[in-house]
mmCIF file of C-alpha atoms in Angstrom:
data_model
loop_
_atom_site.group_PDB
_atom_site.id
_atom_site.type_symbol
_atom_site.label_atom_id
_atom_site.label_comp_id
_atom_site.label_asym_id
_atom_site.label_seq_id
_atom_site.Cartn_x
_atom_site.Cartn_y
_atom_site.Cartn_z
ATOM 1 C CA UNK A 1103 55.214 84.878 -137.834
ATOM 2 C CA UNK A 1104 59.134 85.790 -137.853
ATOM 3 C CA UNK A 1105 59.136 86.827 -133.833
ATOM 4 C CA UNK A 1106 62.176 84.736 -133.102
ATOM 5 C CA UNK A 1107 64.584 87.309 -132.347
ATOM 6 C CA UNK A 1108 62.545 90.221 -131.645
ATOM 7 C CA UNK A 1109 62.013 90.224 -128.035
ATOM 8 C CA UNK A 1110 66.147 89.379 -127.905
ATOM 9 C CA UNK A 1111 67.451 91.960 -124.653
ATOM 10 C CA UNK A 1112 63.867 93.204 -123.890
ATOM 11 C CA UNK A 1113 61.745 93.702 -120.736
ATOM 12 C CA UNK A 1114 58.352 92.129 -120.729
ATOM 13 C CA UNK A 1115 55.288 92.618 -118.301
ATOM 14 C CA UNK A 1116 52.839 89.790 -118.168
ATOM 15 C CA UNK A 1117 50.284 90.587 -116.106
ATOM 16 C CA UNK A 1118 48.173 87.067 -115.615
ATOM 17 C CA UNK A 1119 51.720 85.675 -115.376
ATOM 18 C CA UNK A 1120 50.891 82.327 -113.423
ATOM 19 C CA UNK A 1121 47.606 81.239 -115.368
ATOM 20 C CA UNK A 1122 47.406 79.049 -118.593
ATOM 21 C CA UNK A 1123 48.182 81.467 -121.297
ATOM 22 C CA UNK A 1124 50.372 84.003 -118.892
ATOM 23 C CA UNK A 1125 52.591 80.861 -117.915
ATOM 24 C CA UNK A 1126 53.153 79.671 -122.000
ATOM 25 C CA UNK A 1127 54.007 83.148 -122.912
ATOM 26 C CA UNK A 1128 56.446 83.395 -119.988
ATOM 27 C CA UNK A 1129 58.226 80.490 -121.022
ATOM 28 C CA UNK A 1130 58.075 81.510 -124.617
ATOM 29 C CA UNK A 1131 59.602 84.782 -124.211
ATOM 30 C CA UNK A 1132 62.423 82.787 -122.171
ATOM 31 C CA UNK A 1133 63.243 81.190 -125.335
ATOM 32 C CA UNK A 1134 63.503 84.160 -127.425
ATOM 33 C CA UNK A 1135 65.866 85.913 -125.190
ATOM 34 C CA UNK A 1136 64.041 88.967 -123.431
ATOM 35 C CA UNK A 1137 66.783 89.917 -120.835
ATOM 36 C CA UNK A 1138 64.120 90.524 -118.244
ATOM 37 C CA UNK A 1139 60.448 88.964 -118.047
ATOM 38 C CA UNK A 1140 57.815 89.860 -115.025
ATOM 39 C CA UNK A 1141 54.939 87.977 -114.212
ATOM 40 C CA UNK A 1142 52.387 89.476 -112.228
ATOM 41 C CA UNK A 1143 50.073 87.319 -110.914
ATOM 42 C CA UNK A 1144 47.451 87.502 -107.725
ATOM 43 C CA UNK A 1145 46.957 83.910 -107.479
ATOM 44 C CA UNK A 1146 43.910 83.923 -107.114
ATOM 45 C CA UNK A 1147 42.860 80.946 -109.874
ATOM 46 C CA UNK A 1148 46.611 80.097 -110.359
ATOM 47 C CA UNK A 1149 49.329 78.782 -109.078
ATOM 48 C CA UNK A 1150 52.897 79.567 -108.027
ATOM 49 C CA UNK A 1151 54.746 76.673 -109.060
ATOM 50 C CA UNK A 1152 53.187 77.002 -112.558
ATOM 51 C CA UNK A 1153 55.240 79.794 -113.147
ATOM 52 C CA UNK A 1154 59.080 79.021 -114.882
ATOM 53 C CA UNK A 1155 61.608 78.511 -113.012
ATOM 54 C CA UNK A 1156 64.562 80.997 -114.714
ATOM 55 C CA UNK A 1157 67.250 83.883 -113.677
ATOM 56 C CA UNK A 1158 64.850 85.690 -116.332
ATOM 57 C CA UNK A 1159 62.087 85.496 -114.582
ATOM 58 C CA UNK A 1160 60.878 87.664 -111.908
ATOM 59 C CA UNK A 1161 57.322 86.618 -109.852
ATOM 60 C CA UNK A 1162 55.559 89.495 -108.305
ATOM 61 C CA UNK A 1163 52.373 88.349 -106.616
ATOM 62 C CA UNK A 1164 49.483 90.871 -106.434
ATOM 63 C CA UNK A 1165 46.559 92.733 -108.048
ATOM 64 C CA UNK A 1166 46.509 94.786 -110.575
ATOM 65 C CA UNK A 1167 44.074 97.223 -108.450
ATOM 66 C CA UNK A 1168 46.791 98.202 -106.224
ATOM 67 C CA UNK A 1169 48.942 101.411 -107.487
ATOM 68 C CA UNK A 1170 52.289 100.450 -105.209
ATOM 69 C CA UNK A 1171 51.972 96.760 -106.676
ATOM 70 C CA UNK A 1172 51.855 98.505 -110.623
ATOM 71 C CA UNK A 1173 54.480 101.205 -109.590
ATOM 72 C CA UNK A 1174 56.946 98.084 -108.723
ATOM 73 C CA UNK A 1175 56.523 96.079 -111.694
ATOM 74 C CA UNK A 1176 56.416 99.371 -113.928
ATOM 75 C CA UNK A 1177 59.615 100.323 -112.074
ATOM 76 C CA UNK A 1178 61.652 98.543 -115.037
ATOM 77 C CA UNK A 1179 60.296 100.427 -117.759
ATOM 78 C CA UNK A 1180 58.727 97.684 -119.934
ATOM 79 C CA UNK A 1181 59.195 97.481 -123.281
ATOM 80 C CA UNK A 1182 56.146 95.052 -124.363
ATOM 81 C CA UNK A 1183 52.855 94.601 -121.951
ATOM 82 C CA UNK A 1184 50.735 91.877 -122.443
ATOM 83 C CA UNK A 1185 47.685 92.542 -120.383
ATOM 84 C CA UNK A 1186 46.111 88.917 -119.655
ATOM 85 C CA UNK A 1187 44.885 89.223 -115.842
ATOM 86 C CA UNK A 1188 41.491 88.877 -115.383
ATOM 87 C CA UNK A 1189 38.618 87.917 -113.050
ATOM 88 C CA UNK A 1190 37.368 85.081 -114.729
ATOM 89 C CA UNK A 1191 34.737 84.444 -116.071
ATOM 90 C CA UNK A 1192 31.374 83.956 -116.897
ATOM 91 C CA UNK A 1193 29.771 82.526 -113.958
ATOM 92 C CA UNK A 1194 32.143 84.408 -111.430
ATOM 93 C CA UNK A 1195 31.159 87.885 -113.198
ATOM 94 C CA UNK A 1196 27.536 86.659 -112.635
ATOM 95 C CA UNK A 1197 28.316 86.101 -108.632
ATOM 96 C CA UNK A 1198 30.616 89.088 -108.650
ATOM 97 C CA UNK A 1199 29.657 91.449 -110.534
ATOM 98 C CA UNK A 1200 31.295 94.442 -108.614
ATOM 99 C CA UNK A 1201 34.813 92.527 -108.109
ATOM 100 C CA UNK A 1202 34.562 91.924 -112.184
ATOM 101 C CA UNK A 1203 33.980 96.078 -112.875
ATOM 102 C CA UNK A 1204 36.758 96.414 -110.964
ATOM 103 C CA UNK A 1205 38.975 93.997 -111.885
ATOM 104 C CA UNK A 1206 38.432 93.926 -115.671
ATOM 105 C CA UNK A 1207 37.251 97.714 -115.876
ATOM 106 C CA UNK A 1208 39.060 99.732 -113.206
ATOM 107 C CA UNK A 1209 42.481 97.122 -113.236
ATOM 108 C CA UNK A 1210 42.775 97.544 -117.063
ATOM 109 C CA UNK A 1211 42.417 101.176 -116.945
ATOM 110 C CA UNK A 1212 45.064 101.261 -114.389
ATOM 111 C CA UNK A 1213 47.644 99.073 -116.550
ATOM 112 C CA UNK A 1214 47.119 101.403 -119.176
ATOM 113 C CA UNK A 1215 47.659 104.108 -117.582
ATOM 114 C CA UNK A 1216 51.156 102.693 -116.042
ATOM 115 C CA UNK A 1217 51.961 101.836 -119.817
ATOM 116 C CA UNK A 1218 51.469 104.774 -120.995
ATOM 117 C CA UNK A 1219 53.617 106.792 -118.468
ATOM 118 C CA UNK A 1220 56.514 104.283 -119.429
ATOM 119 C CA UNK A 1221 55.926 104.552 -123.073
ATOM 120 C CA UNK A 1222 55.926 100.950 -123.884
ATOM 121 C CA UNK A 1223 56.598 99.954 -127.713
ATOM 122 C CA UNK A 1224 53.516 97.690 -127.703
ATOM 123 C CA UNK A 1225 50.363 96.789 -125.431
ATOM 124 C CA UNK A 1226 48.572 93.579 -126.605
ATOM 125 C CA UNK A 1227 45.098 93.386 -124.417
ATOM 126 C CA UNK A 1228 43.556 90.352 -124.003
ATOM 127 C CA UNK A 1229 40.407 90.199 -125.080
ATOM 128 C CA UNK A 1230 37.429 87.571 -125.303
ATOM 129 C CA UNK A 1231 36.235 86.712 -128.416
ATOM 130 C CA UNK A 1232 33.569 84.049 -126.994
ATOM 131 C CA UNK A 1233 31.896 87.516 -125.371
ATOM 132 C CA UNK A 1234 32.576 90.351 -127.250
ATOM 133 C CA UNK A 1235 30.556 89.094 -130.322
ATOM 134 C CA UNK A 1236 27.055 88.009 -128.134
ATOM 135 C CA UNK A 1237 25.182 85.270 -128.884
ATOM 136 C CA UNK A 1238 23.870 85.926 -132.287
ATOM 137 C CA UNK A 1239 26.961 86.953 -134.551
ATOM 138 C CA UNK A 1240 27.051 85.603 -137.568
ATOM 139 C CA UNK A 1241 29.460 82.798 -138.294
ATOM 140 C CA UNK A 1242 32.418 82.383 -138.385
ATOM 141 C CA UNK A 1243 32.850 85.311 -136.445
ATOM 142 C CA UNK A 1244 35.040 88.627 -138.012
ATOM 143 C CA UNK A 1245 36.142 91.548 -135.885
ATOM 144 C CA UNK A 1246 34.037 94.068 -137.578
ATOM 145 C CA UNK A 1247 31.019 92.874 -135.470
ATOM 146 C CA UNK A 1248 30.609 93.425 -132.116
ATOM 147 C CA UNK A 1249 27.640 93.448 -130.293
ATOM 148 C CA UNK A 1250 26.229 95.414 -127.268
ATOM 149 C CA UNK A 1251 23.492 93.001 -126.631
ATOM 150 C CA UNK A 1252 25.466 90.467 -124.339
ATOM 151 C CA UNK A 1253 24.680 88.197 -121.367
ATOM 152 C CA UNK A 1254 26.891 88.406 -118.654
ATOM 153 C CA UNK A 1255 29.275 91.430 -116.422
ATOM 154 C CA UNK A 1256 32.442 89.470 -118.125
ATOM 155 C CA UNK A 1257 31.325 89.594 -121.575
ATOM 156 C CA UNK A 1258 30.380 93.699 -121.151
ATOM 157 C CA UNK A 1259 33.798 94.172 -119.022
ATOM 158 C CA UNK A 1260 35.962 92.308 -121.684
ATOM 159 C CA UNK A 1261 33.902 94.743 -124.193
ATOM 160 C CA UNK A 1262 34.999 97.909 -121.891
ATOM 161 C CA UNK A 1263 38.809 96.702 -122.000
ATOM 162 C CA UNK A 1264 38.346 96.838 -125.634
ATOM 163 C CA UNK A 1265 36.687 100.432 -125.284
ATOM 164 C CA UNK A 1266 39.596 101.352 -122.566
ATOM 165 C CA UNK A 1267 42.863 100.032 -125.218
ATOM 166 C CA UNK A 1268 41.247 101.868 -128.398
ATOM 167 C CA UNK A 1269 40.620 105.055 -125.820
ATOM 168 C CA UNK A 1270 44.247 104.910 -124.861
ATOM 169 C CA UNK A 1271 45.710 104.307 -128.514
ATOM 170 C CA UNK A 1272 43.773 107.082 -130.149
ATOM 171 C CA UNK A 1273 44.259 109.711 -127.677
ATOM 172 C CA UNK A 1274 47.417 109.531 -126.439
ATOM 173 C CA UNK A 1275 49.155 106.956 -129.027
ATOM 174 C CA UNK A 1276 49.640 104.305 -127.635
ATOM 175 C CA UNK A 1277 50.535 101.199 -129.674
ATOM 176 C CA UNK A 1278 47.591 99.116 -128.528
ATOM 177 C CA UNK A 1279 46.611 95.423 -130.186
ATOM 178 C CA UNK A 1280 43.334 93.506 -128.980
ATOM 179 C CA UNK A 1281 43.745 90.314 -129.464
ATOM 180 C CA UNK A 1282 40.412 88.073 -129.115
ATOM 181 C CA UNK A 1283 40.483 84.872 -127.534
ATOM 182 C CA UNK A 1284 38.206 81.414 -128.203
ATOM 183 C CA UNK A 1285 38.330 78.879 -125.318
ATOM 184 C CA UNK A 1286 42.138 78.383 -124.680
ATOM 185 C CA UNK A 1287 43.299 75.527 -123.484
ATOM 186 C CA UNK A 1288 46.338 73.552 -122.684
ATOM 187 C CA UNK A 1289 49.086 72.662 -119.937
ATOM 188 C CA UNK A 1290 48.967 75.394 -117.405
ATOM 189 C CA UNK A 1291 45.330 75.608 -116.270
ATOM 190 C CA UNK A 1292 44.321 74.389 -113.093
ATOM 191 C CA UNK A 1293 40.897 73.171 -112.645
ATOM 192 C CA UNK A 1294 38.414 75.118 -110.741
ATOM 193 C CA UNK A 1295 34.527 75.861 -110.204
ATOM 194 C CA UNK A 1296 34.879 79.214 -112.589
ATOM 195 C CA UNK A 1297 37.454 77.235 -115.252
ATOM 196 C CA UNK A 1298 37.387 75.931 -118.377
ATOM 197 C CA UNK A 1299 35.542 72.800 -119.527
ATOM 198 C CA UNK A 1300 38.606 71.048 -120.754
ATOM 199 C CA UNK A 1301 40.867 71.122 -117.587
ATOM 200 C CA UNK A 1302 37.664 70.557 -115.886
ATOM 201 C CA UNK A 1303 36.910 67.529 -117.622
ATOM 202 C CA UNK A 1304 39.985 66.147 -117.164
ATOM 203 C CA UNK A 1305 40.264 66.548 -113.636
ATOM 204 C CA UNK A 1306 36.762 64.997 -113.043
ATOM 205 C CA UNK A 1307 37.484 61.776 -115.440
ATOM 206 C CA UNK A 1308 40.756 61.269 -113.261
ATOM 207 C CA UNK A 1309 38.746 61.233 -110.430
ATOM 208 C CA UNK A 1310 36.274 58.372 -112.575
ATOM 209 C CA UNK A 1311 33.201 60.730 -111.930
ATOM 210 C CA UNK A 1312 30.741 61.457 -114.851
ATOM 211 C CA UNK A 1313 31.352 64.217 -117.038
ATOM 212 C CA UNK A 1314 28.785 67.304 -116.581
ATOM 213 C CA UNK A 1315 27.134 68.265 -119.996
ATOM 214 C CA UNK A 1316 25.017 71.632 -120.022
ATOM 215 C CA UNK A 1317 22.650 71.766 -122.513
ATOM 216 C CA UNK A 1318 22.499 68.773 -125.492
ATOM 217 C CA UNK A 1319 26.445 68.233 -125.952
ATOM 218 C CA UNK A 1320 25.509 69.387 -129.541
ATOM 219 C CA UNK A 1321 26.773 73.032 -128.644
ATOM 220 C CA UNK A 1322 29.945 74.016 -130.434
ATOM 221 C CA UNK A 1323 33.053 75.333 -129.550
ATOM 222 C CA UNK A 1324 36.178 76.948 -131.420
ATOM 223 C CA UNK A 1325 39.101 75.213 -128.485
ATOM 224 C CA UNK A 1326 42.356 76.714 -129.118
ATOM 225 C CA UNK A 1327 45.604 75.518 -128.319
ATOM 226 C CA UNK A 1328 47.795 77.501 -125.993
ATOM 227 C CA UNK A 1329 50.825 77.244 -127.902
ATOM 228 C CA UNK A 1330 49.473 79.236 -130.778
ATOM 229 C CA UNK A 1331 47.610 81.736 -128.847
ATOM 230 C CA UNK A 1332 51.158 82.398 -127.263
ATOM 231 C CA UNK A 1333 52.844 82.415 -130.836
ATOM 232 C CA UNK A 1334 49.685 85.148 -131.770
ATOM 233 C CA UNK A 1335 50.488 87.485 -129.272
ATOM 234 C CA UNK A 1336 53.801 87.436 -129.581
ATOM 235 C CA UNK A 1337 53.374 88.857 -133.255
ATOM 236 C CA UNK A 1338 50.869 90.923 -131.938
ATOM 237 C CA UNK A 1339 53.908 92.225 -129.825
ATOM 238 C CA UNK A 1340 56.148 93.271 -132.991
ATOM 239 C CA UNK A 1341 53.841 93.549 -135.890
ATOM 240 C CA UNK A 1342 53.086 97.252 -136.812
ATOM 241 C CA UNK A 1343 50.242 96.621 -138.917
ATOM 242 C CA UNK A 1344 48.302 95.018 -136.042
ATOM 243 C CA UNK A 1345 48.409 98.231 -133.782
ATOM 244 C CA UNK A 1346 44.606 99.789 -133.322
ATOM 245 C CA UNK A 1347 43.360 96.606 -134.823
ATOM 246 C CA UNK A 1348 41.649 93.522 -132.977
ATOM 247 C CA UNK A 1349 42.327 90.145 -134.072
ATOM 248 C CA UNK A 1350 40.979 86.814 -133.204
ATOM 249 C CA UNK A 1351 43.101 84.175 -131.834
ATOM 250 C CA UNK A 1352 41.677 81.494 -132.478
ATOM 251 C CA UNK A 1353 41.357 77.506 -134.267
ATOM 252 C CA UNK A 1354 39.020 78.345 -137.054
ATOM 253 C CA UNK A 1355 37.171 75.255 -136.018
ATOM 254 C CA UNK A 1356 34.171 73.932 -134.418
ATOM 255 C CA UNK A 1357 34.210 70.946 -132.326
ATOM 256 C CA UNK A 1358 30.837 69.674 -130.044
ATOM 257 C CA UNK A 1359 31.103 69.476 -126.099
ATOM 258 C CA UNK A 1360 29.534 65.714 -126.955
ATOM 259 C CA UNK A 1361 32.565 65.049 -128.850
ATOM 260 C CA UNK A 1362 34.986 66.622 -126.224
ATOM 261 C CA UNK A 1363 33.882 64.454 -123.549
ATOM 262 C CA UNK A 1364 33.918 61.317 -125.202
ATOM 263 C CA UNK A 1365 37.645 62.022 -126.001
ATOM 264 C CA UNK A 1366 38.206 62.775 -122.792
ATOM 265 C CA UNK A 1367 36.653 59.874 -121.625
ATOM 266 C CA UNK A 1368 38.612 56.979 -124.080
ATOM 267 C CA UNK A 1369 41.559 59.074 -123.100
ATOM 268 C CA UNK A 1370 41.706 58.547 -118.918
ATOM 269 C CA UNK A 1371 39.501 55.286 -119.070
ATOM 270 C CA UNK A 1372 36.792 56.861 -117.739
ATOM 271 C CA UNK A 1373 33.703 54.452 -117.114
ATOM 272 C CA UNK A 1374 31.392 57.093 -115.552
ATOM 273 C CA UNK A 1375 30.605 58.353 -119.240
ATOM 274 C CA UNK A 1376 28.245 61.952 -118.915
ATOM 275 C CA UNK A 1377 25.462 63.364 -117.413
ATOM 276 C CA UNK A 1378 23.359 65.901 -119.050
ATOM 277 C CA UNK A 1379 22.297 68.978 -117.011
ATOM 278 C CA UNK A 1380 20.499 72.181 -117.328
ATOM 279 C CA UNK A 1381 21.414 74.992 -119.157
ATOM 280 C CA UNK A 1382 22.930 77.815 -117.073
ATOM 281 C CA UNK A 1383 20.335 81.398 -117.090
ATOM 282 C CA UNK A 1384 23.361 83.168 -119.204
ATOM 283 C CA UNK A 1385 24.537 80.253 -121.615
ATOM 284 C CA UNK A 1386 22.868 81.502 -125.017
ATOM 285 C CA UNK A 1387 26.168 80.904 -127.120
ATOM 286 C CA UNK A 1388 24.851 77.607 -129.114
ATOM 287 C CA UNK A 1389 28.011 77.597 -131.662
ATOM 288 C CA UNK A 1390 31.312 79.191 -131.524
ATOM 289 C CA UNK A 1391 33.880 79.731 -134.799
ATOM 290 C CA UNK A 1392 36.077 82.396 -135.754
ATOM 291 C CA UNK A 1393 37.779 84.098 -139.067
ATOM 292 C CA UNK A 1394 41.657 84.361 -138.731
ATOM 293 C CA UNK A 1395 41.810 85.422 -141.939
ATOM 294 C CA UNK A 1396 42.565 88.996 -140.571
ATOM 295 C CA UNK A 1397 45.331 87.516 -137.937
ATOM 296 C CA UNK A 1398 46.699 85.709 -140.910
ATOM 297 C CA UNK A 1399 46.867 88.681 -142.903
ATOM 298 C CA UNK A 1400 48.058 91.036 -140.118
ATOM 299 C CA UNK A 1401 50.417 88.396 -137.997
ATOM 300 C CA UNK A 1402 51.317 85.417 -140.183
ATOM 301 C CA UNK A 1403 48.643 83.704 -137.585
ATOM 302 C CA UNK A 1404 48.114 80.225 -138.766
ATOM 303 C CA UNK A 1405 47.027 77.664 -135.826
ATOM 304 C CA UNK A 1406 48.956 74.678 -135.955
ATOM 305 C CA UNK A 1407 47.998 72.143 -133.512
ATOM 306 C CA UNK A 1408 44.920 70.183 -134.356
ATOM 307 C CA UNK A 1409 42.403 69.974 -131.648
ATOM 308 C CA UNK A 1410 43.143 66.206 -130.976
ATOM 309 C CA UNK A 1411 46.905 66.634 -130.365
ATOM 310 C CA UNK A 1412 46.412 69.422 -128.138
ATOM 311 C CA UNK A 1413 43.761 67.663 -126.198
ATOM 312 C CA UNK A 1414 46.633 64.616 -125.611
ATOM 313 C CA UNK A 1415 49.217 67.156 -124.736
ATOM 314 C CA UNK A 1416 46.962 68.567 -122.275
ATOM 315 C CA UNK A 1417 45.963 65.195 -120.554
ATOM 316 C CA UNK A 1418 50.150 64.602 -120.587
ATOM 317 C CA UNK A 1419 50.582 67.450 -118.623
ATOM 318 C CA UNK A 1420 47.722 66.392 -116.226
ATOM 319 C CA UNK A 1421 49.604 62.840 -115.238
ATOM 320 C CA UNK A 1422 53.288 64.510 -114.687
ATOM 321 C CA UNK A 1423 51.314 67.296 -112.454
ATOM 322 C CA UNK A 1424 48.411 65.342 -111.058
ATOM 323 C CA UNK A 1425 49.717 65.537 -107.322
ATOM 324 C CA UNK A 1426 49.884 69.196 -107.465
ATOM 325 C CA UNK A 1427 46.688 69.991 -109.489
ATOM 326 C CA UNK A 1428 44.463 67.723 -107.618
ATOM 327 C CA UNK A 1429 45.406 69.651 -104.255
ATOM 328 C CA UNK A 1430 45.773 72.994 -106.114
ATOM 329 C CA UNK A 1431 41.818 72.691 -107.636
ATOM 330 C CA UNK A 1432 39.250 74.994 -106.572
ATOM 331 C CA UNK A 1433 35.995 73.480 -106.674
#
């Protein structure tokens, strides 16, 4: 992926600016010289202080709903939108299944319709590869199949984003890329009731409680690194081939929850060990692991940090931060 010098001078939109990913690509694009980088961001699962710190950087805090909020950080005329804001995710959608519609259906539709106005060179969506497939894709996983038989308001929202970007890019042209994500992690996620299991985990084994298993431990997941989801969509932001395609972001590699928590675990020094709880109604997803043969092809996508070193880097980032995350969790 030769994106070095491509976003040299440009103006960015992040929406999502302040979470995990939003914060990475932020800081990426920094390095790569875009002139001019905002980071929208309602705060509601992230925090300020997580976004960076530069003369490049301009915070704008508030929803994606809200027209006057979109006409401000549209008022620059972006030249590359990368659309990660979300209400997240599975179990919220479940609780919330109104403020999800409009959040991931009417807030996307709303972006899109700002980017097209300003006729931005590229619009990467982010999408959800651990919903838009269902539970009983084939593996490993390939964007040709999709399925309409899925389990939660956050998987069939994700889906409509999808339906939204391809809506937008055949009609009216615009250069849309769906990129499909498998359980991100990394520095930048702060832990919270409708999070992630890795920061999660973390934050509990600081705190020397048990770690919460659901299900047998034996259920798989394809964890990503950060750093090259960030590296995907920025080629997803220059390469032409990739517009009106989707493409999974992802590790190519399974890796049990039993196995995740014992690292964990001999990581911190955690003596609690785990505790094995129910399944949740909605969790049907027994094994997760994607192709990126077709973001290889189209992006020069090859993931580069093994699940173990990421893992390490993310527990790194928890010590230096552990002040701020422990009073910033939402639990």
């Amino acid at each position: 992926m030769t994106t070095n010098d491509s976003y040299t001078g440009a103006t960015v939109l992040v929406t999502g600016g302040a979470g995990c990913i939003g914060s990475n690509l932020v800081r990426a694009l920094v390095e790569r010289g875009a002139a001019r980088i905002v980071a929208l961001d309602n705060l509601s699962s992230a925090s300020r202080w997580n976004v960076p710190d530069h003369p490049a950087v301009r915070f704008v805090q508030g929803s994606i709903l809200d027209d006057e909020t979109l006409r401000m950080v549209f008022a620059d005329r972006p030249d590359y939108v990368f659309h990660l804001a979300a209400l997240f995710a599975n179990q919220n959608s479940v609780e919330h299944p109104e403020q999800d519609l409009l959040v991931n259906g009417l807030g996307t539709l709303k972006v899109l319709q700002f980017a097209h106005l300003a006729r931005v060179r590229r619009f990467v969506y982010a999408s959800s590869g651990c919903s838009v497939y269902g539970s009983q894709a084939p593996l490993p996983l390939k964007e040709d199949f999709v399925s309409l038989n899925l389990d939660t308001p956050y998987q069939i929202t994700k889906l409509l984003g999808e339906l939204y970007s391809n809506f937008f890019c055949g009609y009216y042209g615009l250069p849309v890329v769906r990129t499909r994500f498998f359980n991100v992690y990394g520095p930048g996620e702060i832990p919270g009731r409708y999070r992630n299991v890795i920061p999660n985990f973390l934050y509990w084994a600081m705190r020397k409680e048990p770690l919460p298993i659901t299900g047998t431990g034996e259920e798989t997941r394809d964890f990503t690194y950060v750093d090259d989801v960030v590296r995907g969509l920025l080629a997803a932001g220059v390469a032409e081939a990739a517009v009106g395609e989707a493409v999974n972001l992802a590790s190519g590699r399974e890796v049990t929850v039993n196995y995740l928590a014992n690292l964990i675990n001999e990581l911190t020094g955690n003596p609690a060990g785990v505790r094995y709880v129910s399944r949740r109604p909605w969790d049907r997803i027994t094994r997760r692991c994607a192709s990126v043969e077709k973001a290889e092809r189209l992006l020069g996508y090859r993931p580069s940090v093994d699940f173990e070193t990421g893992l390490r880097r993310t527990w790194e980032w928890f010590k230096a931060n552990w002040d701020r995350i422990n009073r910033d969790a939402r639990f």
